[in-house]
Every structure is written in C-alpha cells, then in structure tokens.
Amino acid sequence: MNIRPDQETFAFSAETLRIDEAAETERVVSALRAQLRGMRKRGLVLGLSGGIDSSVSVALAVRAVGAKNVFCLFMPENDSDPESLRLGRLVAETFGVEAIVEDIGPTLAAMGCYERRDAFIRELVPDYGPGWASKIVIANALEGDGYNISSLVVQDPGGKRTKLRMPPSVYLGIVAATSMKQRTRKQLEYYHADRLNFAVLGTPNRLEYDQGFFVKNGDGAADVKPIAHLYKSQVYALAAYLGVPEEICRRPPTTDTYSLEQTQEEFYFSLPYDRMDICLYGLNTGLSAEDVGRAADLSAAQVDRVWADIAAKRKATRYLHLGPQLVQPVAEIGE
C-alpha cells in the first residue's frame, strides 16, 4: 500500500489513498482469523464508542468470527456525550452483536479522577467546580514552527469561555487524571475477554497509531489492532462498504473525553483527518512538499510545518509503542 509512486507518471491526490474495499476486508478478516488461532482465542471483545473506528472494527470482527463471537462494551462516564451511547447501540443492533453498558463514572469518582483533574485546573481557575466544564486544545500546526503548545479552555456556569496557557505541571496533571478513563475501560475489556476466552481488539487507525494518539496501557493496549495500517479516509471507505450506519459516517471524529465537546482536530492533529492523511502519506512515501501541498490545498511551507509536527509527535510518543524494557533478552520465551 505504501510503495513509492513513480514520480514521472504519478499525479498525487486524495484518490491515491483509495483502496479496494472488498480485497482489504478479506485481508483484514483473514489476518484476524489467523491471529486468533495463534492465540487460541475464539472471539473478540472491544469497546464500542459510536465512532467510526470502533464501528468499522465491529463490522470486521463480525466478518471474521461471526456475531455470536463478538462482545462489545459501552463504557460511559460523567463527561461522556449521551449521543455516543445511542450511536454505539445503533452499531451493535446493525451488526447483531451482544453489548452491555459498564458505567465507569462511579469507579473514576472513587479513584479521584475528577477530583484530581479539577484540582489541577483550580491552580489556574480557582473558582472551577460544579457547573463548569473544560477541555484541552492544541495550537494549529500551520501557524508556526516547533512544538505545538496546548491550552486549557474552561467554561463557567454562565457559558463564558476562557482560554489559558498551562504550565507543564498543570498540563501533565490534567492528562494523567484523564488517562484513568482509558485505563479503566481497558481493564473491563480484559475482564470480559478473560471470562469469555476472547481477545481484546484495539481500534486505532493509522493516524492515531503513528502519532501516538492513545494512552499507554489504556486504549493503546490490545491483542489485535486490525485497522492500524489504514489511513482514516480508508477507514471511512470501509465503513461505507461494510454497512456502518450513515449517521455515524457523517459524525465528526471526537475524543468524547472532556466535559466540553472536543474534536480530534483541535485536541491533537491540528488538521482535518483527510488533509492529515494526505500529509502523512506524502511523508511516508517520499513525495515532495509541493506535490503534497497541491493535493492537500496547503503551501509547501505549511506541509513542512505539518511534517515537523508529525516528526515531533513520533519522537515524543515513541515510548508508547515500547514494551517493558529488559536488561537482557530472555531467549527461552523468544524475546
């Protein structure tokens, strides 16, 4: 899929990322079946958020092992958008899979997730408390060079929003507390996988996997990740082919993590997914910034800034892809 095109005959555009949906579906399904045989597992467990990635993953899982061998979890918490649960149920009904609700809000409250997060926010906004809401946003990668700086957005009970720069300690504290959400969800996925002798299916697409858009030992933990090689636009193409409900295909990608509504673009990627796909593909296949810019409606200088941001994220999140580091390999178990 990522062979460098012939520069003399090739005109790069979004169409370059087109895939044969039927062939790709068969390839993923065959790989899942082989992987499960190797792990001696008979089915798949995954969290179903009502987003495009988990919806496509459910459809692929059903093709691979049948609906009766796919088990889904809805895991809302205090900050979740109720729309996510509604759409998740729609997906489960569409593909005929068993799904249950595991409300993780009480667990997170007991662990101090919300209290810890709010304490860090109050270092900047002393009045922050009940009736307030918040999110983290990132600076636009096109607006400058170097690392993008994240900001805190708070909304008071009257609806007034304020954007503030965060010192590193506040940013890290908010993220650390918020990451409890993804790690709690994964704990439940593995509980159900263990009791059913199923494997846990992770749902990152290529943008998320490449750029470290996941929590280590949270949503980054899984036994199989069947769409991690697919660009986001390719995931949307599979969604249409596999019969994912149109309502979900039209929904903008969201994090559904913070109490204020938040797109993935403003939280992490800085550009819409289709333009990020083009930039990442161009970087991965050695295209020129000029060719990529024409395809993404960006200047060559803007493409260079996006590529610099990709490189920075790859460097900063490399440890997320690493397993536990050993002093020396343990040859007897193949490490």
mmCIF file of C-alpha atoms in Angstrom, residues 4 7 10-14 278-279 281-283 285-307:
data_model
loop_
_atom_site.group_PDB
_atom_site.id
_atom_site.type_symbol
_atom_site.label_atom_id
_atom_site.label_comp_id
_atom_site.label_asym_id
_atom_site.label_seq_id
_atom_site.Cartn_x
_atom_site.Cartn_y
_atom_site.Cartn_z
ATOM 1 C CA ARG A 4 6.623 4.967 -3.507
ATOM 2 C CA GLN A 7 7.321 10.397 -9.806
ATOM 3 C CA PHE A 10 2.181 9.933 -10.947
ATOM 4 C CA ALA A 11 -0.216 12.774 -10.076
ATOM 5 C CA PHE A 12 -0.748 12.718 -6.323
ATOM 6 C CA SER A 13 -4.215 13.414 -4.919
ATOM 7 C CA ALA A 14 -6.596 12.119 -2.272
ATOM 8 C CA ILE A 278 -2.505 13.259 2.610
ATOM 9 C CA CYS A 279 0.365 14.821 4.559
ATOM 10 C CA TYR A 281 1.038 9.522 3.176
ATOM 11 C CA GLY A 282 3.243 12.008 1.346
ATOM 12 C CA LEU A 283 5.839 11.915 4.106
ATOM 13 C CA THR A 285 6.204 7.677 0.530
ATOM 14 C CA GLY A 286 8.833 10.370 -0.058
ATOM 15 C CA LEU A 287 6.726 12.819 -2.044
ATOM 16 C CA SER A 288 7.721 16.449 -2.310
ATOM 17 C CA ALA A 289 6.141 19.118 -0.139
ATOM 18 C CA GLU A 290 4.957 20.824 -3.319
ATOM 19 C CA ASP A 291 3.077 17.721 -4.552
ATOM 20 C CA VAL A 292 1.559 17.120 -1.133
ATOM 21 C CA GLY A 293 0.585 20.758 -0.821
ATOM 22 C CA ARG A 294 -1.306 20.689 -4.114
ATOM 23 C CA ALA A 295 -3.219 17.622 -3.008
ATOM 24 C CA ALA A 296 -3.992 18.984 0.475
ATOM 25 C CA ASP A 297 -4.601 22.614 -0.546
ATOM 26 C CA LEU A 298 -1.611 23.757 1.500
ATOM 27 C CA SER A 299 1.550 25.649 0.677
ATOM 28 C CA ALA A 300 4.829 23.734 0.636
ATOM 29 C CA ALA A 301 5.868 25.680 3.738
ATOM 30 C CA GLN A 302 2.699 24.598 5.530
ATOM 31 C CA VAL A 303 3.325 20.978 4.576
ATOM 32 C CA ASP A 304 6.830 21.256 6.009
ATOM 33 C CA ARG A 305 5.325 22.507 9.278
ATOM 34 C CA VAL A 306 2.905 19.584 9.384
ATOM 35 C CA TRP A 307 5.752 17.170 8.709
#
